[in-house]
Coordinates of C-alpha atoms and ligand atoms in Angstrom, one line a residue:
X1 CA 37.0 -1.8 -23.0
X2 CA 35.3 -5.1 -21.6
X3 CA 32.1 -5.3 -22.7
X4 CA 29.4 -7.8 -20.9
X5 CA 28.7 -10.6 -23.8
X6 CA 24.7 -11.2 -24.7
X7 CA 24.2 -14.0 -21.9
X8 CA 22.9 -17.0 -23.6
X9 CA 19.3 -17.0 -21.3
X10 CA 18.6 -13.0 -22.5
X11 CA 17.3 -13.7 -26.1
X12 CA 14.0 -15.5 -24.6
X13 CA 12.9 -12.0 -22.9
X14 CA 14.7 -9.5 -25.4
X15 CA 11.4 -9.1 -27.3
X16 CA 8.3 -9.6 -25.0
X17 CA 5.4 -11.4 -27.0
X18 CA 2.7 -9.6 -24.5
X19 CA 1.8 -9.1 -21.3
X20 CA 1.9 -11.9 -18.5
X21 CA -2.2 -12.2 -17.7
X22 CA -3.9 -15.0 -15.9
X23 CA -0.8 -17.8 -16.6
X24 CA -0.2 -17.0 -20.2
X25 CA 1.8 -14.3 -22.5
X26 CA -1.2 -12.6 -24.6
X27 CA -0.7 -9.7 -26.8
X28 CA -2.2 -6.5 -26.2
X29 CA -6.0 -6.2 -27.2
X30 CA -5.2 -3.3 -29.1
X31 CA -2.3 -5.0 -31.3
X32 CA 0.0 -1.9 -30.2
X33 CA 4.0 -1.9 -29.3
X34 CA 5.8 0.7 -27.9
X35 CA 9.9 0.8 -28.6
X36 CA 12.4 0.2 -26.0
X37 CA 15.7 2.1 -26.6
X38 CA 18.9 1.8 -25.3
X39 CA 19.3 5.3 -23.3
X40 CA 23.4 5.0 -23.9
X41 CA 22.6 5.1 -27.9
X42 CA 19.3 5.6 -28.5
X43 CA 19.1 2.7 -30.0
X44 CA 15.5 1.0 -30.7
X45 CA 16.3 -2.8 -29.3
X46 CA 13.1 -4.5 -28.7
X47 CA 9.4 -3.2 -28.5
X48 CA 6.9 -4.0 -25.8
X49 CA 3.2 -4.5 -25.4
X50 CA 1.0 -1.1 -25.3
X51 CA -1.2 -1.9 -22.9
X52 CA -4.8 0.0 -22.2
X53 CA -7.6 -0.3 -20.2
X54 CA -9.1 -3.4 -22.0
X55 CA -5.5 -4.8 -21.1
X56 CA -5.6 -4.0 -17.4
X57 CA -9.5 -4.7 -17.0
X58 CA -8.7 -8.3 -18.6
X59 CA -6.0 -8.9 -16.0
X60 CA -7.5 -7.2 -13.1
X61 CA -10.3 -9.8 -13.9
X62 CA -7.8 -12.9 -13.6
X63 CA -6.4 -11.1 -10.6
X64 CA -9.8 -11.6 -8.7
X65 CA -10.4 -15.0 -10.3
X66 CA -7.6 -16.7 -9.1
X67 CA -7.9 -14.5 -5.2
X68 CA -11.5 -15.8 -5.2
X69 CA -10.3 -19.5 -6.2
X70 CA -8.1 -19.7 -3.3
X71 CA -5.2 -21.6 -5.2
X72 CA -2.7 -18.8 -3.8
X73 CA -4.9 -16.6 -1.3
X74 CA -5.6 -19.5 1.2
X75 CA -2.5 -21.9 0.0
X76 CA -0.6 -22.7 3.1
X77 CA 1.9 -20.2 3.6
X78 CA 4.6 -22.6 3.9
X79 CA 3.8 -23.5 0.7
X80 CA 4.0 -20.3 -0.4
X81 CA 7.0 -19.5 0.6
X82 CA 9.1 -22.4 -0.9
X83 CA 6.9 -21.2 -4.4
X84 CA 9.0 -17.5 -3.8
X85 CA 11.7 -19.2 -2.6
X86 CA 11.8 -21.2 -5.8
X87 CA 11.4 -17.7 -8.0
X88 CA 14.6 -16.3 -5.9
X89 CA 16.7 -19.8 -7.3
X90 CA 15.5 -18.8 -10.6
X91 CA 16.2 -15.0 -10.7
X92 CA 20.0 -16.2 -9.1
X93 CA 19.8 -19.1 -12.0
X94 CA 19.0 -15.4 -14.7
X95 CA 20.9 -13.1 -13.0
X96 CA 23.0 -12.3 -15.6
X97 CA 20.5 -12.5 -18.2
X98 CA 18.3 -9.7 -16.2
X99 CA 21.2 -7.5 -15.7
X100 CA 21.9 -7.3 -19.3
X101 CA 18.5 -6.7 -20.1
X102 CA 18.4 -4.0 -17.0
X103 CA 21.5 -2.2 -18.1
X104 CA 19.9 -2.3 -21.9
X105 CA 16.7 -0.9 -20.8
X106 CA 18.2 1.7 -17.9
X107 CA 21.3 2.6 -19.1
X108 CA 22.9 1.7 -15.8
X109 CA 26.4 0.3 -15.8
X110 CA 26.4 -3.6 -15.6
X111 CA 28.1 -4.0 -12.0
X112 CA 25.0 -1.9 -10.7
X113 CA 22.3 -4.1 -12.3
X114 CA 23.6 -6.9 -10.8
X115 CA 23.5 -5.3 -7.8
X116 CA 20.0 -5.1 -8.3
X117 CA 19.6 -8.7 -9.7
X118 CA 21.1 -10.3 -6.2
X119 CA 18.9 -7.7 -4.2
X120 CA 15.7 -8.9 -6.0
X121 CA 16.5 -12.6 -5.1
X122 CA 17.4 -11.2 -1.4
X123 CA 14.0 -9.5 -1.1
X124 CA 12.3 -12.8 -2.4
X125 CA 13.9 -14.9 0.5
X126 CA 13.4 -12.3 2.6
X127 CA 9.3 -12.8 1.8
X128 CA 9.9 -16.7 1.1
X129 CA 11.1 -16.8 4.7
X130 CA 8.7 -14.1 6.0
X131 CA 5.4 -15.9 4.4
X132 CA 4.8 -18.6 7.7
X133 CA 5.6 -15.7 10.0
X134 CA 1.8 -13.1 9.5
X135 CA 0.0 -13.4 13.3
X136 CA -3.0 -12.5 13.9
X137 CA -3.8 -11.6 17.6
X138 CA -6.3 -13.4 20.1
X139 CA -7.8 -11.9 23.4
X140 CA -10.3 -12.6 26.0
X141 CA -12.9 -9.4 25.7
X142 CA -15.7 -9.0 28.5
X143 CA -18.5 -11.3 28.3
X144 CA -16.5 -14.3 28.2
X145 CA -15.9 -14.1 24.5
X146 CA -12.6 -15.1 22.9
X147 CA -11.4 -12.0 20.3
X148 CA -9.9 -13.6 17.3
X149 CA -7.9 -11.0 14.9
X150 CA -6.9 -12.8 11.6
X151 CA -4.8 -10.9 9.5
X152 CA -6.0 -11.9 5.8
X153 CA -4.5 -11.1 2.3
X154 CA -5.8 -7.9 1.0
X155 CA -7.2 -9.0 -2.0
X156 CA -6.4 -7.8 -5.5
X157 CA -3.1 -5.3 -5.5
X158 CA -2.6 -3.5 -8.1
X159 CA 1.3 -1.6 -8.3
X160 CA 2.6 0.6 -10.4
X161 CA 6.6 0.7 -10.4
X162 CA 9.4 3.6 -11.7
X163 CA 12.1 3.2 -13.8
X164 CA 15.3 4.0 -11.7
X165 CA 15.4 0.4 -10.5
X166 CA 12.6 -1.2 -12.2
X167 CA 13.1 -5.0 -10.9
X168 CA 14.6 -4.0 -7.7
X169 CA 12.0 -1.8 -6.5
X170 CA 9.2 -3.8 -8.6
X171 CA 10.0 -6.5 -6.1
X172 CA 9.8 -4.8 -3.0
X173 CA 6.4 -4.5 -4.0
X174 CA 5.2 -7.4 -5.8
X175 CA 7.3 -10.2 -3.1
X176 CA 4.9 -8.7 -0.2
X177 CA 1.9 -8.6 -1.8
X178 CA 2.5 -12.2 -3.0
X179 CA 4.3 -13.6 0.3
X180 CA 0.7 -12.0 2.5
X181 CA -1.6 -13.9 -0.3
X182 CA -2.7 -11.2 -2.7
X183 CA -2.9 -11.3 -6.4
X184 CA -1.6 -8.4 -8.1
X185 CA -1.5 -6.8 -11.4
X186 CA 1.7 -4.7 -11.8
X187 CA 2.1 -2.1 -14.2
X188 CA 5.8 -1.5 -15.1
X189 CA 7.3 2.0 -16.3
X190 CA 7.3 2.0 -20.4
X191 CA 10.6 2.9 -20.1
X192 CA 11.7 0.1 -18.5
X193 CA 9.5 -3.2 -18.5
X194 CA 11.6 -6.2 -19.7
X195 CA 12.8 -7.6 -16.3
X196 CA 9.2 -7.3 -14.7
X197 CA 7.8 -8.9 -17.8
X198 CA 10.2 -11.6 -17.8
X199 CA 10.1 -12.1 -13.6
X200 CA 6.0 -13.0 -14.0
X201 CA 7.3 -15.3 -16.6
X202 CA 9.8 -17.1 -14.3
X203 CA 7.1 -17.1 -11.7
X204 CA 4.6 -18.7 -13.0
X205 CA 7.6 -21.1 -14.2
X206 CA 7.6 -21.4 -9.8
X207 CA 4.5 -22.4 -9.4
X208 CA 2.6 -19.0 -8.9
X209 CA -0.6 -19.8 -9.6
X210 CA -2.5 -18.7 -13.4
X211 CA -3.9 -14.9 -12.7
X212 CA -1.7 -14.6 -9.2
X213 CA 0.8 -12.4 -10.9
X214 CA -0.1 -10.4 -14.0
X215 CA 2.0 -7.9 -15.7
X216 CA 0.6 -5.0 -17.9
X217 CA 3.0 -2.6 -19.7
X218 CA 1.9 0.6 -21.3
X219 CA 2.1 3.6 -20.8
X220 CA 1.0 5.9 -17.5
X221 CA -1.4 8.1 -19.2
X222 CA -3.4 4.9 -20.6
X223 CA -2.5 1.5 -19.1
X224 CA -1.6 3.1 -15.5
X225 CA -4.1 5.5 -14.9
X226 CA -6.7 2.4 -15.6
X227 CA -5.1 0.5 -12.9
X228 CA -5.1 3.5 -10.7
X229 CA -9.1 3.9 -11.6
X230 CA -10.0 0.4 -11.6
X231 CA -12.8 -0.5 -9.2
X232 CA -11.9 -3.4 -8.3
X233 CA -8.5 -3.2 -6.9
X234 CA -8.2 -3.4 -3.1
X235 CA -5.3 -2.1 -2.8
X236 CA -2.7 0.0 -5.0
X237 CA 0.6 0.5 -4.2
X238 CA 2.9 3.4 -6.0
X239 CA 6.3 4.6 -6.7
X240 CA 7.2 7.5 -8.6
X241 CA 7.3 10.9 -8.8
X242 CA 4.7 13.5 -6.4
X243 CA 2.9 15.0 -9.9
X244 CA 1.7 11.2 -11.3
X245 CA 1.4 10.3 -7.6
X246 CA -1.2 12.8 -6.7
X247 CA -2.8 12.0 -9.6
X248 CA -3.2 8.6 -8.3
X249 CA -4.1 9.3 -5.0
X250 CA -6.6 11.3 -6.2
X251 CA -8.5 8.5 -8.6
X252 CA -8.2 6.2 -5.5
X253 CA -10.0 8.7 -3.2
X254 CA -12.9 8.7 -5.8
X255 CA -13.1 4.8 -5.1
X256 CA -12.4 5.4 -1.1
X257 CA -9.3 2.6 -1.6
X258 CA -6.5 2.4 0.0
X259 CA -2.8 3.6 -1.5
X260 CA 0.6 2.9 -0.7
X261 CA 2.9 5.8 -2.1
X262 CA 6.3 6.4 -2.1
X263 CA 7.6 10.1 -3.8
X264 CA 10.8 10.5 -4.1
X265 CA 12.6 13.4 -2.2
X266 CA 15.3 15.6 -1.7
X267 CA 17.4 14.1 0.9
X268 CA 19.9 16.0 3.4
X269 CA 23.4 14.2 4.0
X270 CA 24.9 16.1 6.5
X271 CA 29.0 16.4 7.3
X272 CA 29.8 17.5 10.7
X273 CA 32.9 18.5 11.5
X274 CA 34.1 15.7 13.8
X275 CA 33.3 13.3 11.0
X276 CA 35.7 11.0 9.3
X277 CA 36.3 13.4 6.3
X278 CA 37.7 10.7 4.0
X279 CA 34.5 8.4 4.7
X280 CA 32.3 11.6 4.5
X281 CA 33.4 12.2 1.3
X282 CA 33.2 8.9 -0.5
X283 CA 30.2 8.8 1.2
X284 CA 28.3 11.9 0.0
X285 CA 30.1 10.7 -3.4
X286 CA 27.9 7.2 -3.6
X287 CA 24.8 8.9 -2.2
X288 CA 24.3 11.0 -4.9
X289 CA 26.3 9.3 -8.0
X290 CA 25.3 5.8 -7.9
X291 CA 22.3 4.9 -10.4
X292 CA 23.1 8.3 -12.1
X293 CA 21.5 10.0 -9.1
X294 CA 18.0 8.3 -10.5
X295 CA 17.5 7.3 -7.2
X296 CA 14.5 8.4 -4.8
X297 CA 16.9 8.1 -1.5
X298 CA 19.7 10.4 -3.3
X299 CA 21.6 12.2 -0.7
X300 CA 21.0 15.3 -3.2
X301 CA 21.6 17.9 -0.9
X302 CA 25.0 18.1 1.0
X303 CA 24.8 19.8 3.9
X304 CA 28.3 20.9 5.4
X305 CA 29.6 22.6 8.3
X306 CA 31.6 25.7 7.2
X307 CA 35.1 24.9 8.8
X308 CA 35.6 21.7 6.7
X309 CA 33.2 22.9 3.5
X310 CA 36.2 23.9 1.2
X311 CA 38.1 20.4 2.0
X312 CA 34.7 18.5 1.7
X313 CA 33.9 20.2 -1.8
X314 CA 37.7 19.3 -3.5
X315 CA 37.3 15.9 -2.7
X316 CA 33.8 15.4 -4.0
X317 CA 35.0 17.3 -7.4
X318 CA 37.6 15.0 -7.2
X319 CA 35.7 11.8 -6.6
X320 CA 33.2 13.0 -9.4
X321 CA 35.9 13.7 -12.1
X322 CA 37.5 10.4 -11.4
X323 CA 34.1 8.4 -11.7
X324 CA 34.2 6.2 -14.8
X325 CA 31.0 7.3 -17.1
X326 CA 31.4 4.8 -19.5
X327 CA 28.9 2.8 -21.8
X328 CA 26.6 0.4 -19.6
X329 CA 28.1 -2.7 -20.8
X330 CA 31.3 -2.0 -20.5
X331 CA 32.5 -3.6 -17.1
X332 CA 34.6 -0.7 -16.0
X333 CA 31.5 1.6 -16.3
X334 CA 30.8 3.2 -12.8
X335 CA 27.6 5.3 -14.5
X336 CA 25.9 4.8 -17.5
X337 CA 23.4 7.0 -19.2
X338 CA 20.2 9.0 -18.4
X339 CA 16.9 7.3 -19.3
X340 CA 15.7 9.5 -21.6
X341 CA 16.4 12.3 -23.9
X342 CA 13.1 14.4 -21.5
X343 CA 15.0 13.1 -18.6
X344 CA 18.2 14.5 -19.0
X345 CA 17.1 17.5 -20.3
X346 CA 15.2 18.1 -17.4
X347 CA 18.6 17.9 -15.4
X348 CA 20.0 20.0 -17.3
X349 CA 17.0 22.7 -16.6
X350 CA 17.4 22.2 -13.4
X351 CA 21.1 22.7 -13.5
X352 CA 20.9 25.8 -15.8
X353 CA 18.3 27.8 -13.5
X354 CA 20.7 26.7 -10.4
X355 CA 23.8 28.6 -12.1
X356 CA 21.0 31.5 -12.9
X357 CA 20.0 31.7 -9.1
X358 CA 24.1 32.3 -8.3
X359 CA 25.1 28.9 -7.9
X360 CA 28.7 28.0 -8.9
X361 CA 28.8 25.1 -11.8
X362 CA 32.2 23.5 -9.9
X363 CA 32.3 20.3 -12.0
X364 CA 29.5 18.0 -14.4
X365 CA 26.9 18.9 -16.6
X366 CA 25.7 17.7 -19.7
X367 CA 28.7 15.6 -21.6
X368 CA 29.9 16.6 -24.4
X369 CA 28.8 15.0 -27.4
X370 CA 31.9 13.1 -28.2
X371 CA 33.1 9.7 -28.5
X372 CA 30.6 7.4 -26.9
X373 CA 28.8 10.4 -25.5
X374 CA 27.9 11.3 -29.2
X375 CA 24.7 9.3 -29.2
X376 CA 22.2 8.2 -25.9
X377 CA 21.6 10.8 -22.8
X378 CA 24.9 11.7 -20.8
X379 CA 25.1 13.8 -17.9
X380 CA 28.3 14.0 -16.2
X381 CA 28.8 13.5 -12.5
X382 CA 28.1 17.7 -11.2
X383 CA 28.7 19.2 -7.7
X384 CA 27.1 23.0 -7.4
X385 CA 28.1 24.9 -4.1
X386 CA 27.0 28.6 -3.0
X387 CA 23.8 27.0 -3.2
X388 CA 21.3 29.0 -1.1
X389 CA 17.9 27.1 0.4
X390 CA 15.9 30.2 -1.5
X391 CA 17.3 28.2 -4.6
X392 CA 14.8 25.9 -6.4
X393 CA 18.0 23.9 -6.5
X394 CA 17.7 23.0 -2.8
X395 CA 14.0 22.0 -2.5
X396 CA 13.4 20.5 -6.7
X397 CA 13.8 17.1 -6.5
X398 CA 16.9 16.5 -10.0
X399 CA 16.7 12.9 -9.9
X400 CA 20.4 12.8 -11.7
X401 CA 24.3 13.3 -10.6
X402 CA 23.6 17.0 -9.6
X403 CA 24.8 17.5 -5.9
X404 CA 24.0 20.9 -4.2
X405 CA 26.5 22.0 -1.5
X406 CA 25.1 24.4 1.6
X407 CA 27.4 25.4 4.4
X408 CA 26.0 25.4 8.3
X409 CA 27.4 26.7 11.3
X410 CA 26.2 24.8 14.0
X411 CA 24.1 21.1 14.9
X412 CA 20.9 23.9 15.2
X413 CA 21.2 25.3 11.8
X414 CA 22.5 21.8 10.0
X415 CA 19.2 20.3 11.6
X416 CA 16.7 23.2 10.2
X417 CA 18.4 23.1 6.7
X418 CA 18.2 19.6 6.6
X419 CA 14.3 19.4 7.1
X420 CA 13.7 22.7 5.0
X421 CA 11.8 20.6 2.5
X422 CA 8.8 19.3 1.8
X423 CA 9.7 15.6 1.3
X424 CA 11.0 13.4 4.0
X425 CA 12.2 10.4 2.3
X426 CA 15.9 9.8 3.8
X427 CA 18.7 11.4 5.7
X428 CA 22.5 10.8 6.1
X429 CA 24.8 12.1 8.9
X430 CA 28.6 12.3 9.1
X431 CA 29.7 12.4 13.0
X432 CA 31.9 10.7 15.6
X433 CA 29.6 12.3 18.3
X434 CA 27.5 9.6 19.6
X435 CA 24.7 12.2 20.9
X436 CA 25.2 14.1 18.0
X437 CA 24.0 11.5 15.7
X438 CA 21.2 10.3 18.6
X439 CA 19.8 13.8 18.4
X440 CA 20.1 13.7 14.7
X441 CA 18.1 10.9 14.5
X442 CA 15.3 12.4 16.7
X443 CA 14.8 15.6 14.9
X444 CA 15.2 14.8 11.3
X445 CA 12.2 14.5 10.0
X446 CA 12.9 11.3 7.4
X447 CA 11.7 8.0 6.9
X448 CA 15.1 6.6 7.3
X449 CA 18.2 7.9 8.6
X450 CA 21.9 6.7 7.2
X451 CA 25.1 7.3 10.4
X452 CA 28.0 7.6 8.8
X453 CA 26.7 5.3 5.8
X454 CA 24.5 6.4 3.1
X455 CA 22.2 4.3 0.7
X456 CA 21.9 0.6 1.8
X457 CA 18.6 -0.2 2.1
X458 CA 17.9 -3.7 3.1
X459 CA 14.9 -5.7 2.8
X460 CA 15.2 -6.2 6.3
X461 CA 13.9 -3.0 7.4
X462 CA 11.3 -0.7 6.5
X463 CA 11.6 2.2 3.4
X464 CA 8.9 4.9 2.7
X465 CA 8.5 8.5 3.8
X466 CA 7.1 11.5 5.6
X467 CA 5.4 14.4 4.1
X468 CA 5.3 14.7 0.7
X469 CA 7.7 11.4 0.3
X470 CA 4.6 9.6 0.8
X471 CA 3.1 6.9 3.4
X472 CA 3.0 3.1 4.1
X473 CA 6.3 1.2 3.8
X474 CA 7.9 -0.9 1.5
X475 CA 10.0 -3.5 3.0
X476 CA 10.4 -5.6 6.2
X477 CA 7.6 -7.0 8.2
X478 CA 6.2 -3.4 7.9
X479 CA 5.0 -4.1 4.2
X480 CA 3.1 -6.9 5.5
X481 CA 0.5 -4.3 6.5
X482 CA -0.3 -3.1 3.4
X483 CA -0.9 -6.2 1.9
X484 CA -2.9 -7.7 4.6
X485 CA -6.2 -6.7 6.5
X486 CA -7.7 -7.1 10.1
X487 CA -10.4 -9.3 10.5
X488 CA -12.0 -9.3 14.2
X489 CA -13.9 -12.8 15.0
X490 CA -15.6 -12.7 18.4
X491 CA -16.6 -15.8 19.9
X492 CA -18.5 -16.4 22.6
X493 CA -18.0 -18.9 25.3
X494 CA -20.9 -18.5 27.3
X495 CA -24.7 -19.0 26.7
X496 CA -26.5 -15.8 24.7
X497 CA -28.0 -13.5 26.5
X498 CA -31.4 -12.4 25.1
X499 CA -31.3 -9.0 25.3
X500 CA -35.0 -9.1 25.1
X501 CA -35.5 -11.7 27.3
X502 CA -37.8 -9.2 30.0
Ligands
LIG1 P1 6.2 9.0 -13.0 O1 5.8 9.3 -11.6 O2 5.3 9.6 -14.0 O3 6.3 7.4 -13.2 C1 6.1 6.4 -12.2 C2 5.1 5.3 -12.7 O4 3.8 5.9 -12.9 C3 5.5 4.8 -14.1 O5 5.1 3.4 -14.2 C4 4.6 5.6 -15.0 O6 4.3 4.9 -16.2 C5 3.3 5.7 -14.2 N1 2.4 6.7 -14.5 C6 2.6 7.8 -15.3 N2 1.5 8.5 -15.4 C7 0.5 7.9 -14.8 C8 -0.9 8.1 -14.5 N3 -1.5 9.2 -15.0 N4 -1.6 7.2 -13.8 C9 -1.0 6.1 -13.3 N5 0.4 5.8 -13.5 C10 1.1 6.7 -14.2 O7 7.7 9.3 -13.2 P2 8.4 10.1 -14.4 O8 9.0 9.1 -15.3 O9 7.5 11.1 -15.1 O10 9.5 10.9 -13.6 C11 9.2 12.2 -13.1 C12 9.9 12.4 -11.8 O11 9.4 11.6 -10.8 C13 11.4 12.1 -11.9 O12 12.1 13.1 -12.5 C14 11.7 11.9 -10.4 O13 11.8 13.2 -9.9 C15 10.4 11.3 -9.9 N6 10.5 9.8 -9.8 C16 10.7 9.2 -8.6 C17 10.9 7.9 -8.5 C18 11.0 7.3 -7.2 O14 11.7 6.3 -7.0 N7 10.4 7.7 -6.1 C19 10.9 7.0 -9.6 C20 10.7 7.7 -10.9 C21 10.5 9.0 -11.0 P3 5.2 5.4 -17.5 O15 6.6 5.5 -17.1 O16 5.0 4.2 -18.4 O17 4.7 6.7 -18.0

């Protein structure tokens, strides 16, 4: 075994001082810590600030300080984007320093953090390059008056960020919302807050201004449900699962304030039979395995057509036995551990009342506790077939390495099974049928559809859902409207007419 060495830059954010409010590290008001453990040994390696309402009211303060001072919110854009630009050299500069603290805090395998590492300094440049680029609109209106639309930052943003990919995802919110102008306060999940405490570090380090990018940990129940409440945020943007985000949606409604959310799903990858098996498989494979199937965009449920369904399940079991599940650090890993000891028994729930419904159990489960599997939360990589869309199996989001496996007879039947759910996150299909895939792609109702690929998702282009996966988008020039809002300026070019004048 190869394990990833400490890299020499880690030490300085192994053990967060406090939270990152208004340009400086302050402990929490309360004096609280909450521990950080390792999820592939349960060990207790650092401890972070507990964060409550005092916490998020001081930064949410700083937030609107610094958007009224205009130091960031009506900088040049240009300038702007060379400040991101700057944080994207710096994350590259960290990148192994963040991925060992990723790894530590997630229990994903080292390759796959600095996956997410490189992707966070992609989606910065993406915004660094994106920041001169916001139009507004003009347009002659009747009346000779010119019709100015300026499209301004939003104001303060607060975001509240998951633990499957807590830097990579933390990004494609906080890089908009700092590209369009905003000032944010981010609240990162307990679980996983290191690299989002240590990236408003390295951005003030930039040249973000004091107050322009605060970070708050704590936990949900106290530090995030006071950002969700808060009165005087503009804007909040969400990802998570639908239970905390309803909860959200509904303190926001109370305020009338706009949300971003994005929930998760239960995402349909579907295997015709024209499709390139041996593609197919390794492809329903990664959609469902990589980041321990922690992953909102999981292709989760396989759906395949019955003439190639006994071929397509043998070579998933055999792509899931041969996966490497092997401590984090170690550089051979290809999955690490669950995130927490609720986590993975909630998998294994999930995979217990499948095999109760009639499922068949054709590989995975819960590792047993041996070896480096004795200590931490292991699940192994699990394919279930027979599985029926009466089974809670196929509509319950798992949010780990459990596949379900549901046979289909024809494009009809593949397409109904496929949006049988009430999330609409993301879709994969498997064909060498041009107008297949076309009429895939007009009647799956997904935010995003994968042909013959599954899971990419670059900054590029947009990502959010349908239905219960949510609304607005991360990503792309799409994310620019949630950060940003219309302002209509009507200027007249011709003497005012008195509309009293007789
Ligand atoms: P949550 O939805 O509870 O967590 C997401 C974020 O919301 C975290 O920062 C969390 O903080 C915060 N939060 C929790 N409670 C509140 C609250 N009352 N008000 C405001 N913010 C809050 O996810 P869980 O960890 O409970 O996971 C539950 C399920 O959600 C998963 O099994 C999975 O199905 C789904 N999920 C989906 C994700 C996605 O990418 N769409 C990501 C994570 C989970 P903290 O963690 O500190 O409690």
């Amino acid at each position: 075994m190869t394990t990833a060495p400490v890299p020499p830059g880690a030490a300085r954010f192994l053990r967060p001082r406090g939270h990152v409010i208004d340009g400086r590290v302050v402990p929490p008001i309360g004096g609280d810590t909450l521990p950080v453990e390792d999820p592939s040994t349960g060990e207790i390696f650092s401890h972070i600030p507990a964060g409550d309402a005092g916490d998020v009211a001081h930064a949410v303060q700083a937030a609107r300080a610094s958007f009224n001072a205009g130091t960031w919110s009506r900088a040049d854009p240009a300038h702007r984007g060379r400040v991101l630009w700057a944080l994207a050299r710096s994350i590259r500069d960290q990148a192994e320093a963040l991925a060992w603290l990723e790894t530590r805090d997630s229990g994903k395998p080292i390759a796959e953090a600095r996956a997410d590492i490189t992707g966070t300094a992609e989606i910065l440049e993406y915004y660094a390059g994106l920041a001169s680029q916001i139009f507004g609109q003009t347009t002659r209106v009747p009346g000779n008056n010119l019709g100015m639309v300026l499209r301004e930052p939003a104001g303060v943003v607060g975001q509240i960020t998951p633990w499957n990919f807590p830097l990579y995802v933390g990004a494609w919110k906080f890089a908009p919302a700092l590209c369009c102008g905003c000032s944010v306060v981010l609240k990162p999940s307990e679980l996983t807050s290191l690299t989002l405490l240590a990236a408003a570090e390295l951005a003030l380090a930039a040249g973000v201004p004091p107050g322009v990018f605060n970070v708050v940990s704590g936990t949900g129940a106290s530090a995030g449900a006071a950002l969700a409440s808060h009165p005087d945020v503009d804007i909040l943007a969400f990802t998570g699962g639908v239970v905390t985000g309803r909860k959200v949606l509904h303190a926001r409604a109370d305020l009338l304030r706009p949300t971003q959310l994005e929930l998760g799903g239960k995402s349909p990858n579907i295997i015709f039979a024209d499709a390139d098996r041996v593609q197919a498989i390794a492809g329903a494979a990664f959609g469902i395995f990589y980041n321990q199937g922690e992953n909102c965009n999981a292709g989760s449920r396989l759906l395949v057509h019955a003439d190639i369904h006994d071929e397509v399940v043998a070579g998933l079991i055999a792509r899931a036995r041969a996966i490497r599940v092997l401590p984090p650090l170690d550089e051979q890993s290809q999955m690490g551990a669950l995130v927490s000891a609720a986590h993975a028994r909630k998998v294994a729930g999930h995979v217990e009342a499948a095999i109760a419904e009639g499922a068949s159990l054709r590989c995975g489960g819960p590792a047993p506790r041996q070896g480096h599997f004795e200590r931490g939360h292991w699940f192994l990589p699990t394919v279930l077939t027979d599985v029926a869309p009466t089974h809670r199996a196929f509509h319950e989001e798992i949010f780990g390495p459990v596949i379900t496996v549901t046979k289909f007879s024809s494009d009809d039947e593949a397409i109904e099974l496929a949006n049988a759910t009430e999330f609409g996150l993301a879709a994969g299909v498997w064909t060498a049928d041009v107008k297949r895939a076309l009429r895939c792609t007009q009647e799956l109702r997904s935010g995003y559809v994968w042909i013959n690929n599954y899971n990419p998702t670059p900054v590029e282009v947009p990502f959010g859902g349908v239905k219960s996966s949510g609304f607005g988008r991360d990503c792309g020039p799409q994310a620019v409207d949630t950060y940003t809002t219309w302002k209509t300026v009507l200027w007249s070019l011709a003497p005012f007419e008195d509309w009293y004048k007789h």
